mmCIF file of C-alpha atoms in Angstrom:
data_model
loop_
_atom_site.group_PDB
_atom_site.id
_atom_site.type_symbol
_atom_site.label_atom_id
_atom_site.label_comp_id
_atom_site.label_asym_id
_atom_site.label_seq_id
_atom_site.Cartn_x
_atom_site.Cartn_y
_atom_site.Cartn_z
ATOM 1 C CA MET A 14 0.000 0.000 0.000
ATOM 2 C CA LYS A 15 3.048 2.269 0.271
ATOM 3 C CA ALA A 16 3.910 1.800 -3.421
ATOM 4 C CA ASP A 17 4.060 5.048 -5.368
ATOM 5 C CA VAL A 18 5.132 6.501 -8.708
ATOM 6 C CA ASN A 19 8.818 6.127 -7.801
ATOM 7 C CA GLY A 20 8.731 2.338 -7.528
ATOM 8 C CA ASP A 21 9.341 -0.367 -10.117
ATOM 9 C CA TYR A 22 5.785 -1.639 -9.894
ATOM 10 C CA HIS A 23 4.382 1.708 -11.018
ATOM 11 C CA ILE A 24 6.516 1.342 -14.162
ATOM 12 C CA TYR A 25 5.081 -2.143 -14.743
ATOM 13 C CA TRP A 26 1.503 -1.002 -14.075
ATOM 14 C CA GLU A 27 1.769 2.069 -16.285
ATOM 15 C CA THR A 28 3.387 0.049 -19.100
ATOM 16 C CA GLY A 29 0.530 -2.470 -18.871
ATOM 17 C CA ARG A 30 -1.968 0.382 -19.325
ATOM 18 C CA ASN A 31 0.031 1.760 -22.239
ATOM 19 C CA PHE A 32 0.073 -1.652 -23.925
ATOM 20 C CA PHE A 33 -3.645 -1.605 -24.763
ATOM 21 C CA GLY A 34 -3.861 2.177 -24.738
ATOM 22 C CA GLY A 35 -1.692 2.510 -27.840
ATOM 23 C CA GLN A 36 1.010 4.479 -25.997
ATOM 24 C CA LYS A 37 4.779 4.047 -26.155
ATOM 25 C CA LEU A 38 6.159 1.312 -23.931
ATOM 26 C CA TYR A 39 9.788 2.443 -23.814
ATOM 27 C CA THR A 40 11.564 5.711 -23.130
ATOM 28 C CA PRO A 41 15.286 5.226 -23.874
ATOM 29 C CA GLY A 42 17.725 7.352 -21.920
ATOM 30 C CA LEU A 43 15.830 7.619 -18.623
ATOM 31 C CA LEU A 44 18.080 7.678 -15.569
ATOM 32 C CA ASP A 45 15.984 4.963 -13.883
ATOM 33 C CA GLY A 46 15.891 2.959 -17.107
ATOM 34 C CA GLY A 47 12.104 3.043 -17.403
ATOM 35 C CA PHE A 48 10.531 -0.167 -18.681
ATOM 36 C CA THR A 49 13.310 -2.467 -19.918
ATOM 37 C CA TYR A 50 11.571 -5.824 -20.424
ATOM 38 C CA PRO A 51 10.438 -7.281 -23.782
ATOM 39 C CA PRO A 52 6.938 -6.525 -25.145
ATOM 40 C CA PHE A 53 5.667 -9.947 -23.986
ATOM 41 C CA ALA A 54 6.297 -8.805 -20.389
ATOM 42 C CA ALA A 55 4.273 -5.650 -21.064
ATOM 43 C CA LEU A 56 1.411 -7.898 -22.186
ATOM 44 C CA PHE A 57 1.695 -9.798 -18.889
ATOM 45 C CA PHE A 58 1.564 -6.588 -16.853
ATOM 46 C CA SER A 59 -1.525 -5.480 -18.777
ATOM 47 C CA LEU A 60 -3.377 -8.212 -16.847
ATOM 48 C CA PHE A 61 -2.879 -6.080 -13.710
ATOM 49 C CA SER A 62 -3.236 -2.635 -15.239
ATOM 50 C CA TRP A 63 -7.034 -2.418 -15.538
ATOM 51 C CA MET A 64 -7.359 -2.215 -11.747
ATOM 52 C CA PRO A 65 -6.650 0.804 -9.527
ATOM 53 C CA PHE A 66 -2.934 1.009 -8.799
ATOM 54 C CA HIS A 67 -2.905 -0.094 -5.153
ATOM 55 C CA THR A 68 -5.399 -2.899 -5.742
ATOM 56 C CA SER A 69 -3.209 -4.096 -8.590
ATOM 57 C CA ALA A 70 -0.075 -3.778 -6.448
ATOM 58 C CA PHE A 71 -1.644 -5.812 -3.645
ATOM 59 C CA LEU A 72 -2.755 -8.638 -5.944
ATOM 60 C CA TYR A 73 0.568 -8.687 -7.806
ATOM 61 C CA SER A 74 2.579 -8.823 -4.576
ATOM 62 C CA TYR A 75 0.642 -11.664 -2.983
ATOM 63 C CA PHE A 76 -0.249 -13.785 -6.003
ATOM 64 C CA VAL A 77 2.915 -13.289 -8.082
ATOM 65 C CA ASP A 78 5.810 -12.356 -5.823
ATOM 66 C CA TYR A 79 4.641 -14.316 -2.780
ATOM 67 C CA GLY A 80 2.643 -17.083 -4.464
ATOM 68 C CA LEU A 81 5.374 -17.906 -6.964
ATOM 69 C CA TRP A 82 7.923 -17.881 -4.127
ATOM 70 C CA VAL A 83 6.167 -20.989 -2.832
ATOM 71 C CA VAL A 84 5.857 -22.471 -6.332
ATOM 72 C CA SER A 85 9.561 -21.961 -7.027
ATOM 73 C CA LEU A 86 10.569 -23.883 -3.895
ATOM 74 C CA ILE A 87 8.252 -26.749 -4.826
ATOM 75 C CA LEU A 88 9.859 -26.872 -8.279
ATOM 76 C CA VAL A 89 13.409 -26.799 -6.859
ATOM 77 C CA LYS A 90 12.582 -29.759 -4.596
ATOM 78 C CA LYS A 91 10.991 -31.729 -7.474
ATOM 79 C CA ILE A 92 13.956 -31.080 -9.778
ATOM 80 C CA PHE A 93 16.553 -32.280 -7.270
ATOM 81 C CA ASP A 94 14.474 -35.317 -6.334
ATOM 82 C CA HIS A 95 14.583 -36.214 -10.026
ATOM 83 C CA LEU A 96 18.239 -35.335 -10.623
ATOM 84 C CA LEU A 97 19.517 -37.119 -7.516
ATOM 85 C CA PRO A 98 17.164 -40.062 -6.937
ATOM 86 C CA GLY A 99 17.729 -41.984 -3.750
ATOM 87 C CA GLN A 100 19.573 -39.125 -2.044
ATOM 88 C CA ASN A 101 18.151 -37.442 1.028
ATOM 89 C CA ILE A 102 18.069 -33.789 0.041
ATOM 90 C CA VAL A 103 15.648 -32.588 2.719
ATOM 91 C CA MET A 104 18.170 -30.809 4.960
ATOM 92 C CA PRO A 105 20.147 -29.155 2.113
ATOM 93 C CA PHE A 106 16.838 -27.992 0.622
ATOM 94 C CA ILE A 107 15.588 -26.591 3.939
ATOM 95 C CA LEU A 108 18.862 -24.718 4.493
ATOM 96 C CA ALA A 109 18.752 -23.377 0.922
ATOM 97 C CA SER A 110 15.155 -22.215 1.390
ATOM 98 C CA LEU A 111 16.043 -20.408 4.615
ATOM 99 C CA LEU A 112 19.286 -18.831 3.403
ATOM 100 C CA SER A 113 17.691 -17.538 0.187
ATOM 101 C CA ILE A 114 14.933 -15.737 2.122
ATOM 102 C CA GLY A 115 16.814 -12.422 2.018
ATOM 103 C CA PHE A 116 16.777 -12.362 -1.764
ATOM 104 C CA TYR A 117 13.160 -13.524 -2.036
ATOM 105 C CA TRP A 118 12.144 -10.902 0.520
ATOM 106 C CA HIS A 119 14.064 -8.203 -1.349
ATOM 107 C CA ASN A 120 12.138 -9.168 -4.490
ATOM 108 C CA PHE A 121 8.864 -9.142 -2.528
ATOM 109 C CA ILE A 122 9.184 -5.780 -0.756
ATOM 110 C CA TRP A 123 10.388 -4.006 -3.900
ATOM 111 C CA MET A 124 7.687 -5.706 -6.006
ATOM 112 C CA ASN A 125 10.121 -6.810 -8.683
ATOM 113 C CA ALA A 126 9.426 -9.159 -11.577
ATOM 114 C CA ASN A 127 11.827 -12.028 -10.983
ATOM 115 C CA MET A 128 9.422 -14.694 -9.771
ATOM 116 C CA PRO A 129 7.672 -15.331 -13.126
ATOM 117 C CA VAL A 130 11.112 -15.582 -14.766
ATOM 118 C CA LEU A 131 12.461 -17.984 -12.133
ATOM 119 C CA CYS A 132 9.396 -20.233 -12.254
ATOM 120 C CA LEU A 133 9.343 -20.315 -16.069
ATOM 121 C CA THR A 134 13.039 -21.235 -16.053
ATOM 122 C CA LEU A 135 12.510 -23.958 -13.443
ATOM 123 C CA LEU A 136 9.619 -25.349 -15.500
ATOM 124 C CA GLY A 137 11.892 -25.370 -18.549
ATOM 125 C CA ILE A 138 14.457 -27.362 -16.541
ATOM 126 C CA TRP A 139 11.765 -29.710 -15.175
ATOM 127 C CA PHE A 140 10.440 -30.582 -18.615
ATOM 128 C CA TYR A 141 13.933 -30.916 -20.057
ATOM 129 C CA ILE A 142 15.103 -33.435 -17.457
ATOM 130 C CA ASN A 143 11.846 -35.337 -18.018
ATOM 131 C CA LYS A 144 12.590 -35.491 -21.766
ATOM 132 C CA LYS A 145 9.577 -33.353 -22.701
ATOM 133 C CA PHE A 146 11.689 -31.087 -24.829
ATOM 134 C CA ASN A 147 9.021 -29.094 -26.667
ATOM 135 C CA TYR A 148 7.487 -27.959 -23.381
ATOM 136 C CA SER A 149 10.985 -27.165 -22.150
ATOM 137 C CA TYR A 150 11.712 -24.913 -25.138
ATOM 138 C CA LEU A 151 8.378 -23.120 -24.702
ATOM 139 C CA PHE A 152 8.976 -22.352 -21.039
ATOM 140 C CA PHE A 153 12.552 -21.203 -21.672
ATOM 141 C CA TRP A 154 11.276 -18.959 -24.466
ATOM 142 C CA ALA A 155 8.501 -17.588 -22.223
ATOM 143 C CA GLY A 156 11.108 -16.745 -19.597
ATOM 144 C CA ALA A 157 13.425 -15.152 -22.160
ATOM 145 C CA PHE A 158 10.628 -13.011 -23.614
ATOM 146 C CA PHE A 159 9.709 -11.893 -20.118
ATOM 147 C CA LYS A 160 13.273 -11.093 -19.121
ATOM 148 C CA VAL A 161 16.151 -11.923 -21.414
ATOM 149 C CA THR A 162 18.448 -13.920 -19.085
ATOM 150 C CA PRO A 163 16.758 -17.369 -19.534
ATOM 151 C CA ILE A 164 17.941 -17.302 -23.155
ATOM 152 C CA ILE A 165 21.221 -18.749 -21.899
ATOM 153 C CA PHE A 166 19.395 -21.863 -20.661
ATOM 154 C CA LEU A 167 17.803 -22.230 -24.086
ATOM 155 C CA PHE A 168 21.194 -21.759 -25.747
ATOM 156 C CA PHE A 169 22.754 -24.621 -23.813
ATOM 157 C CA ALA A 170 19.628 -26.770 -24.205
ATOM 158 C CA ALA A 171 19.886 -26.301 -27.978
ATOM 159 C CA LEU A 172 23.550 -27.331 -27.892
ATOM 160 C CA LYS A 173 22.507 -30.542 -26.139
ATOM 161 C CA ARG A 174 19.851 -31.352 -28.734
ATOM 162 C CA PRO A 175 20.342 -32.587 -32.331
ATOM 163 C CA VAL A 176 21.051 -29.831 -34.853
ATOM 164 C CA LYS A 177 17.930 -30.819 -36.805
ATOM 165 C CA GLU A 178 15.838 -29.544 -33.860
ATOM 166 C CA TRP A 179 17.300 -26.038 -33.975
ATOM 167 C CA PRO A 180 14.874 -24.666 -36.628
ATOM 168 C CA LYS A 181 11.953 -25.907 -34.516
ATOM 169 C CA ILE A 182 13.414 -24.289 -31.404
ATOM 170 C CA ILE A 183 13.741 -20.979 -33.261
ATOM 171 C CA LEU A 184 10.206 -21.176 -34.666
ATOM 172 C CA MET A 185 8.795 -21.728 -31.183
ATOM 173 C CA ALA A 186 9.783 -18.149 -30.376
ATOM 174 C CA LEU A 187 7.258 -16.775 -32.879
ATOM 175 C CA PRO A 188 4.159 -16.809 -30.613
ATOM 176 C CA PHE A 189 5.961 -14.606 -28.091
ATOM 177 C CA ILE A 190 6.800 -12.129 -30.862
ATOM 178 C CA ILE A 191 3.592 -12.217 -32.895
ATOM 179 C CA LEU A 192 0.982 -12.210 -30.101
ATOM 180 C CA PRO A 193 2.105 -8.887 -28.557
ATOM 181 C CA MET A 194 2.301 -7.401 -32.053
ATOM 182 C CA LEU A 195 -1.255 -8.464 -32.878
ATOM 183 C CA LEU A 196 -2.631 -7.198 -29.582
ATOM 184 C CA ARG A 197 -0.867 -3.871 -30.051
ATOM 185 C CA GLY A 198 -3.010 -3.379 -33.136
ATOM 186 C CA SER A 199 -0.467 -3.316 -35.950
ATOM 187 C CA ILE A 200 2.818 -4.729 -37.148
ATOM 188 C CA SER A 201 4.338 -1.240 -37.222
ATOM 189 C CA ALA A 202 3.495 -0.700 -33.546
ATOM 190 C CA GLY A 203 4.995 -4.092 -32.733
ATOM 191 C CA ILE A 204 8.191 -3.259 -34.616
ATOM 192 C CA ALA A 205 8.395 0.099 -32.838
ATOM 193 C CA ASP A 206 8.142 -1.741 -29.515
ATOM 194 C CA TRP A 207 11.122 -3.920 -30.375
ATOM 195 C CA GLN A 208 13.100 -0.885 -31.517
ATOM 196 C CA GLY A 209 12.295 0.823 -28.214
ATOM 197 C CA TYR A 210 13.321 -2.263 -26.240
ATOM 198 C CA TYR A 211 16.612 -2.437 -28.133
ATOM 199 C CA GLU A 212 17.399 1.237 -27.540
ATOM 200 C CA ALA A 213 16.326 1.198 -23.884
ATOM 201 C CA PHE A 214 18.062 -1.992 -22.788
ATOM 202 C CA ILE A 215 19.945 -4.076 -25.347
ATOM 203 C CA ALA A 216 22.040 -1.301 -26.920
ATOM 204 C CA PRO A 217 23.491 0.221 -23.715
ATOM 205 C CA PHE A 218 24.425 -3.104 -22.121
ATOM 206 C CA SER A 219 25.706 -4.636 -25.355
ATOM 207 C CA LYS A 220 28.189 -1.744 -25.424
ATOM 208 C CA GLY A 221 29.518 -2.603 -21.971
ATOM 209 C CA GLN A 222 27.361 -0.401 -19.753
ATOM 210 C CA THR A 223 27.256 -1.325 -16.069
ATOM 211 C CA ASP A 224 25.049 0.006 -13.282
ATOM 212 C CA ASP A 225 26.914 2.459 -11.064
ATOM 213 C CA ASN A 226 24.790 2.130 -7.923
ATOM 214 C CA ILE A 227 26.645 0.941 -4.821
ATOM 215 C CA ILE A 228 24.169 -1.944 -4.415
ATOM 216 C CA SER A 229 24.773 -3.209 -7.969
ATOM 217 C CA LEU A 230 26.304 -6.666 -8.294
ATOM 218 C CA GLY A 231 28.171 -8.868 -10.788
ATOM 219 C CA ILE A 232 31.745 -9.186 -12.023
ATOM 220 C CA PRO A 233 31.542 -6.185 -14.413
ATOM 221 C CA VAL A 234 30.350 -4.061 -11.487
ATOM 222 C CA ILE A 235 33.151 -5.352 -9.226
ATOM 223 C CA LEU A 236 35.741 -4.332 -11.792
ATOM 224 C CA ASN A 237 34.082 -0.965 -12.360
ATOM 225 C CA LYS A 238 33.973 -0.239 -8.608
ATOM 226 C CA LEU A 239 37.610 -1.257 -8.196
ATOM 227 C CA ASN A 240 38.480 1.025 -11.097
ATOM 228 C CA THR A 241 36.601 4.095 -9.868
ATOM 229 C CA GLY A 242 36.551 3.766 -6.081
ATOM 230 C CA ASN A 243 33.958 5.733 -4.125
ATOM 231 C CA ALA A 244 35.000 9.260 -3.239
ATOM 232 C CA GLU A 245 31.873 9.869 -1.140
ATOM 233 C CA LEU A 246 32.710 6.954 1.159
ATOM 234 C CA GLY A 247 36.482 7.452 0.992
ATOM 235 C CA TYR A 248 37.390 4.331 -1.025
ATOM 236 C CA GLU A 249 40.306 4.861 -3.424
ATOM 237 C CA PRO A 250 40.500 3.147 -6.842
ATOM 238 C CA VAL A 251 42.392 -0.142 -6.841
ATOM 239 C CA LEU A 252 42.636 -0.537 -10.603
ATOM 240 C CA HIS A 253 43.674 2.258 -12.919
ATOM 241 C CA LEU A 254 42.369 1.103 -16.288
ATOM 242 C CA SER A 255 41.121 3.213 -19.155
ATOM 243 C CA GLU A 256 37.430 2.860 -20.029
ATOM 244 C CA TYR A 257 38.380 0.878 -23.131
ATOM 245 C CA ALA A 258 40.737 -1.462 -21.241
ATOM 246 C CA LEU A 259 38.078 -2.068 -18.591
ATOM 247 C CA LYS A 260 35.507 -3.031 -21.227
ATOM 248 C CA ILE A 261 37.982 -5.391 -22.891
ATOM 249 C CA LEU A 262 38.768 -7.041 -19.556
ATOM 250 C CA ILE A 263 35.059 -7.505 -18.774
ATOM 251 C CA LEU A 264 34.378 -8.910 -22.241
ATOM 252 C CA ALA A 265 37.322 -11.311 -21.954
ATOM 253 C CA ILE A 266 36.017 -12.685 -18.651
ATOM 254 C CA GLN A 267 32.495 -13.055 -20.060
ATOM 255 C CA VAL A 268 33.739 -14.874 -23.160
ATOM 256 C CA LEU A 269 36.088 -17.086 -21.123
ATOM 257 C CA ILE A 270 33.387 -18.277 -18.714
ATOM 258 C CA VAL A 271 30.624 -18.796 -21.274
ATOM 259 C CA GLY A 272 33.136 -20.330 -23.696
ATOM 260 C CA ALA A 273 34.408 -22.788 -21.094
ATOM 261 C CA LEU A 274 30.901 -24.005 -20.280
ATOM 262 C CA THR A 275 30.058 -24.196 -23.996
ATOM 263 C CA ILE A 276 33.094 -26.418 -24.602
ATOM 264 C CA LYS A 277 32.086 -28.596 -21.665
ATOM 265 C CA VAL A 278 28.500 -28.979 -22.930
ATOM 266 C CA VAL A 279 29.628 -29.727 -26.483
ATOM 267 C CA TYR A 280 32.187 -32.249 -25.189
ATOM 268 C CA ASP A 281 29.492 -33.987 -23.146
ATOM 269 C CA LYS A 282 27.208 -34.083 -26.166
ATOM 270 C CA TYR A 283 29.551 -35.269 -28.892
ATOM 271 C CA VAL A 284 32.274 -37.150 -26.995
ATOM 272 C CA ASN A 285 30.440 -38.565 -23.989
ATOM 273 C CA HIS A 286 27.120 -38.790 -25.898
ATOM 274 C CA ASN A 287 25.363 -37.280 -22.913
ATOM 275 C CA ASP A 288 22.283 -35.163 -23.641
ATOM 276 C CA ASP A 289 21.443 -34.555 -19.988
ATOM 277 C CA PHE A 290 22.277 -31.632 -17.757
ATOM 278 C CA SER A 291 23.864 -32.355 -14.410
ATOM 279 C CA ALA A 292 22.901 -30.388 -11.309
ATOM 280 C CA ALA A 293 26.324 -28.723 -11.526
ATOM 281 C CA ASP A 294 25.659 -27.636 -15.130
ATOM 282 C CA LEU A 295 22.362 -26.011 -14.167
ATOM 283 C CA CYS A 296 23.887 -24.248 -11.155
ATOM 284 C CA ILE A 297 26.718 -22.819 -13.256
ATOM 285 C CA ILE A 298 24.219 -21.502 -15.814
ATOM 286 C CA PHE A 299 22.259 -19.822 -13.017
ATOM 287 C CA LEU A 300 25.526 -18.373 -11.678
ATOM 288 C CA ILE A 301 26.395 -17.002 -15.119
ATOM 289 C CA THR A 302 23.155 -14.988 -15.041
ATOM 290 C CA LEU A 303 24.231 -13.543 -11.671
ATOM 291 C CA LEU A 304 27.896 -12.910 -12.418
ATOM 292 C CA LEU A 305 28.287 -11.756 -16.016
ATOM 293 C CA PRO A 306 25.587 -9.189 -16.963
ATOM 294 C CA GLY A 307 26.155 -5.470 -16.545
ATOM 295 C CA ARG A 308 22.940 -5.137 -14.523
ATOM 296 C CA VAL A 309 22.521 -7.446 -11.524
ATOM 297 C CA TRP A 310 20.650 -6.658 -8.318
ATOM 298 C CA GLY A 311 19.968 -8.514 -5.077
ATOM 299 C CA HIS A 312 16.476 -9.551 -6.124
ATOM 300 C CA HIS A 313 17.888 -11.348 -9.162
ATOM 301 C CA HIS A 314 19.424 -13.836 -6.716
ATOM 302 C CA VAL A 315 16.144 -15.621 -5.986
ATOM 303 C CA CYS A 316 17.650 -18.542 -7.932
ATOM 304 C CA THR A 317 20.013 -19.133 -4.997
ATOM 305 C CA SER A 318 17.313 -21.472 -3.643
ATOM 306 C CA PHE A 319 18.406 -23.816 -6.454
ATOM 307 C CA ILE A 320 22.152 -23.115 -6.208
ATOM 308 C CA TYR A 321 22.329 -23.434 -2.423
ATOM 309 C CA THR A 322 20.484 -26.756 -2.478
ATOM 310 C CA TYR A 323 23.173 -28.324 -4.634
ATOM 311 C CA LEU A 324 25.966 -26.549 -2.744
ATOM 312 C CA PHE A 325 24.871 -28.083 0.562
ATOM 313 C CA ILE A 326 24.352 -31.498 -1.032
ATOM 314 C CA LEU A 327 27.963 -31.393 -2.231
ATOM 315 C CA LEU A 328 29.313 -30.238 1.139
ATOM 316 C CA ARG A 329 27.229 -32.274 3.576
ATOM 317 C CA ASP A 330 30.243 -34.464 4.494
ATOM 318 C CA LYS A 331 32.790 -31.611 4.464
ATOM 319 C CA LYS A 332 32.112 -29.976 7.801
ATOM 320 C CA ILE A 333 34.620 -27.107 7.702
ATOM 321 C CA LEU A 334 33.792 -26.013 4.159
ATOM 322 C CA PHE A 335 30.098 -26.522 4.888
ATOM 323 C CA GLY A 336 30.356 -24.230 7.908
ATOM 324 C CA ILE A 337 32.264 -21.552 6.010
ATOM 325 C CA SER A 338 29.748 -21.624 3.157
ATOM 326 C CA PHE A 339 26.815 -21.490 5.570
ATOM 327 C CA LEU A 340 28.203 -18.417 7.367
ATOM 328 C CA LEU A 341 29.042 -16.625 4.120
ATOM 329 C CA CYS A 342 25.508 -17.178 2.829
ATOM 330 C CA LEU A 343 23.962 -16.265 6.172
ATOM 331 C CA LEU A 344 25.712 -12.883 6.290
ATOM 332 C CA MET A 345 24.045 -11.873 3.036
ATOM 333 C CA ASN A 346 20.694 -11.897 4.839
ATOM 334 C CA PHE A 347 21.937 -9.273 7.333
ATOM 335 C CA MET A 348 23.501 -6.731 4.979
ATOM 336 C CA THR A 349 21.487 -3.814 6.284
ATOM 337 C CA LYS A 350 22.668 -0.936 8.421
ATOM 338 C CA GLY A 351 20.237 -1.967 11.153
ATOM 339 C CA SER A 352 21.948 -5.344 11.496
ATOM 340 C CA ILE A 353 25.658 -4.716 11.067
ATOM 341 C CA GLY A 354 26.013 -0.929 11.062
ATOM 342 C CA GLN A 355 26.209 1.575 8.207
ATOM 343 C CA THR A 356 30.019 1.447 7.857
ATOM 344 C CA MET A 357 30.155 -2.329 7.460
ATOM 345 C CA THR A 358 27.110 -2.304 5.187
ATOM 346 C CA ASP A 359 28.725 0.300 2.901
ATOM 347 C CA PHE A 360 31.992 -1.661 2.879
ATOM 348 C CA LEU A 361 30.286 -4.927 1.859
ATOM 349 C CA ARG A 362 28.228 -3.151 -0.797
ATOM 350 C CA GLN A 363 31.154 -1.192 -2.231
ATOM 351 C CA TYR A 364 33.283 -4.311 -2.541
ATOM 352 C CA THR A 365 30.308 -6.332 -3.800
ATOM 353 C CA TYR A 366 30.387 -8.999 -1.101
ATOM 354 C CA ILE A 367 27.430 -10.914 -2.550
ATOM 355 C CA THR A 368 29.152 -11.406 -5.886
ATOM 356 C CA TRP A 369 32.378 -12.599 -4.228
ATOM 357 C CA VAL A 370 30.334 -15.209 -2.367
ATOM 358 C CA MET A 371 28.710 -16.285 -5.653
ATOM 359 C CA ILE A 372 32.189 -16.623 -7.205
ATOM 360 C CA PHE A 373 33.274 -18.723 -4.212
ATOM 361 C CA ILE A 374 30.185 -20.924 -4.577
ATOM 362 C CA GLY A 375 30.881 -21.285 -8.299
ATOM 363 C CA VAL A 376 34.429 -22.475 -7.610
ATOM 364 C CA VAL A 377 33.155 -24.989 -5.024
ATOM 365 C CA ILE A 378 30.527 -26.343 -7.417
ATOM 366 C CA VAL A 379 32.982 -26.605 -10.311
ATOM 367 C CA TYR A 380 35.509 -28.486 -8.178
ATOM 368 C CA TYR A 381 33.205 -30.835 -6.286
ATOM 369 C CA GLY A 382 30.556 -31.093 -9.011
ATOM 370 C CA TYR A 383 32.999 -31.793 -11.857
ATOM 371 C CA PHE A 384 36.616 -32.545 -10.944
ATOM 372 C CA ALA A 385 36.342 -34.222 -7.538
ATOM 373 C CA LYS A 386 33.468 -36.337 -8.814
ATOM 374 C CA ARG A 387 35.557 -37.555 -11.735
ATOM 375 C CA GLU A 388 38.478 -38.301 -9.408
ATOM 376 C CA ARG A 389 36.222 -40.485 -7.227
ATOM 377 C CA LEU A 390 34.918 -42.336 -10.267
ATOM 378 C CA ALA A 391 38.468 -42.891 -11.553
ATOM 379 C CA THR A 392 39.526 -44.255 -8.140
ATOM 380 C CA VAL A 393 36.579 -46.641 -8.075
#
């Protein structure tokens, strides 16, 4: 009920009204970014826009952000029960659910739009591991046309599938393009929407833009903060790179990480003849969406419910590393000035503590999910 014109949900609500009102959906160049999701997302928000703002906000918060919170946890549990049959995953899952609360709550109180994306992605994974590939492609596409990041899941799913399926996968994107165009009233309006989306979101970030806010996250943001420091808080620059050199470094890291996973997936497909995703594969893909984009916020980390579950499964017999990981993840739920003081909060935000923990978790999953597992198999 405290939502107002300055919040994200007002942008969603207003864009939903504009969708059927024939108004522009995008305003490139706004400092707050304005609406930066694809036109299919605007169609979704139109379902809430015919109501008064606060009524709409209430229903959205409790049916979408809260309701899908519950749905996402159910899906995470079902996926791991399928991926790791016979293993008792109850305690790792409970810990993951509890330790991810901070991110879910951040998404809830700010009324963000990550829950539909997470649930669509989890449904795509669920249908993929159950060999119902067409449903999997549709849910990945739905997630990608709501918010672009799930496209990376579809990319790796396509690499796992026979090349002859690629045209079908591409064609399955058409409903998410054509339906918003038709409902907007004309092809020209639909094309203008995609041009606006490109100018408002794709173009700036494809050129290496990163968010400058102290609470921004991700590897590009880490490097940018280290390169600029924070004069207001008294933090000096650590790196001294030119803008061009910084962009090249960020691009090199992005290409290296995505390239390494691509090689691994292709190797599994064509050398090991393995079309399945392991739990480690899926966690690394989720981590890529948290580490590599130029815009990452705390509420994007709702997928940690999935990542943490596998992390604690891997570490259940490694007490010291388990304890360290637990404490690192726990601290992220108390990164507010009321819990640890303003100075410590600013320090952890400036040096992007959450992203460093995600990098640590990624290293643990890569080692114990890939290399240590192979060493055990070789010993046996």
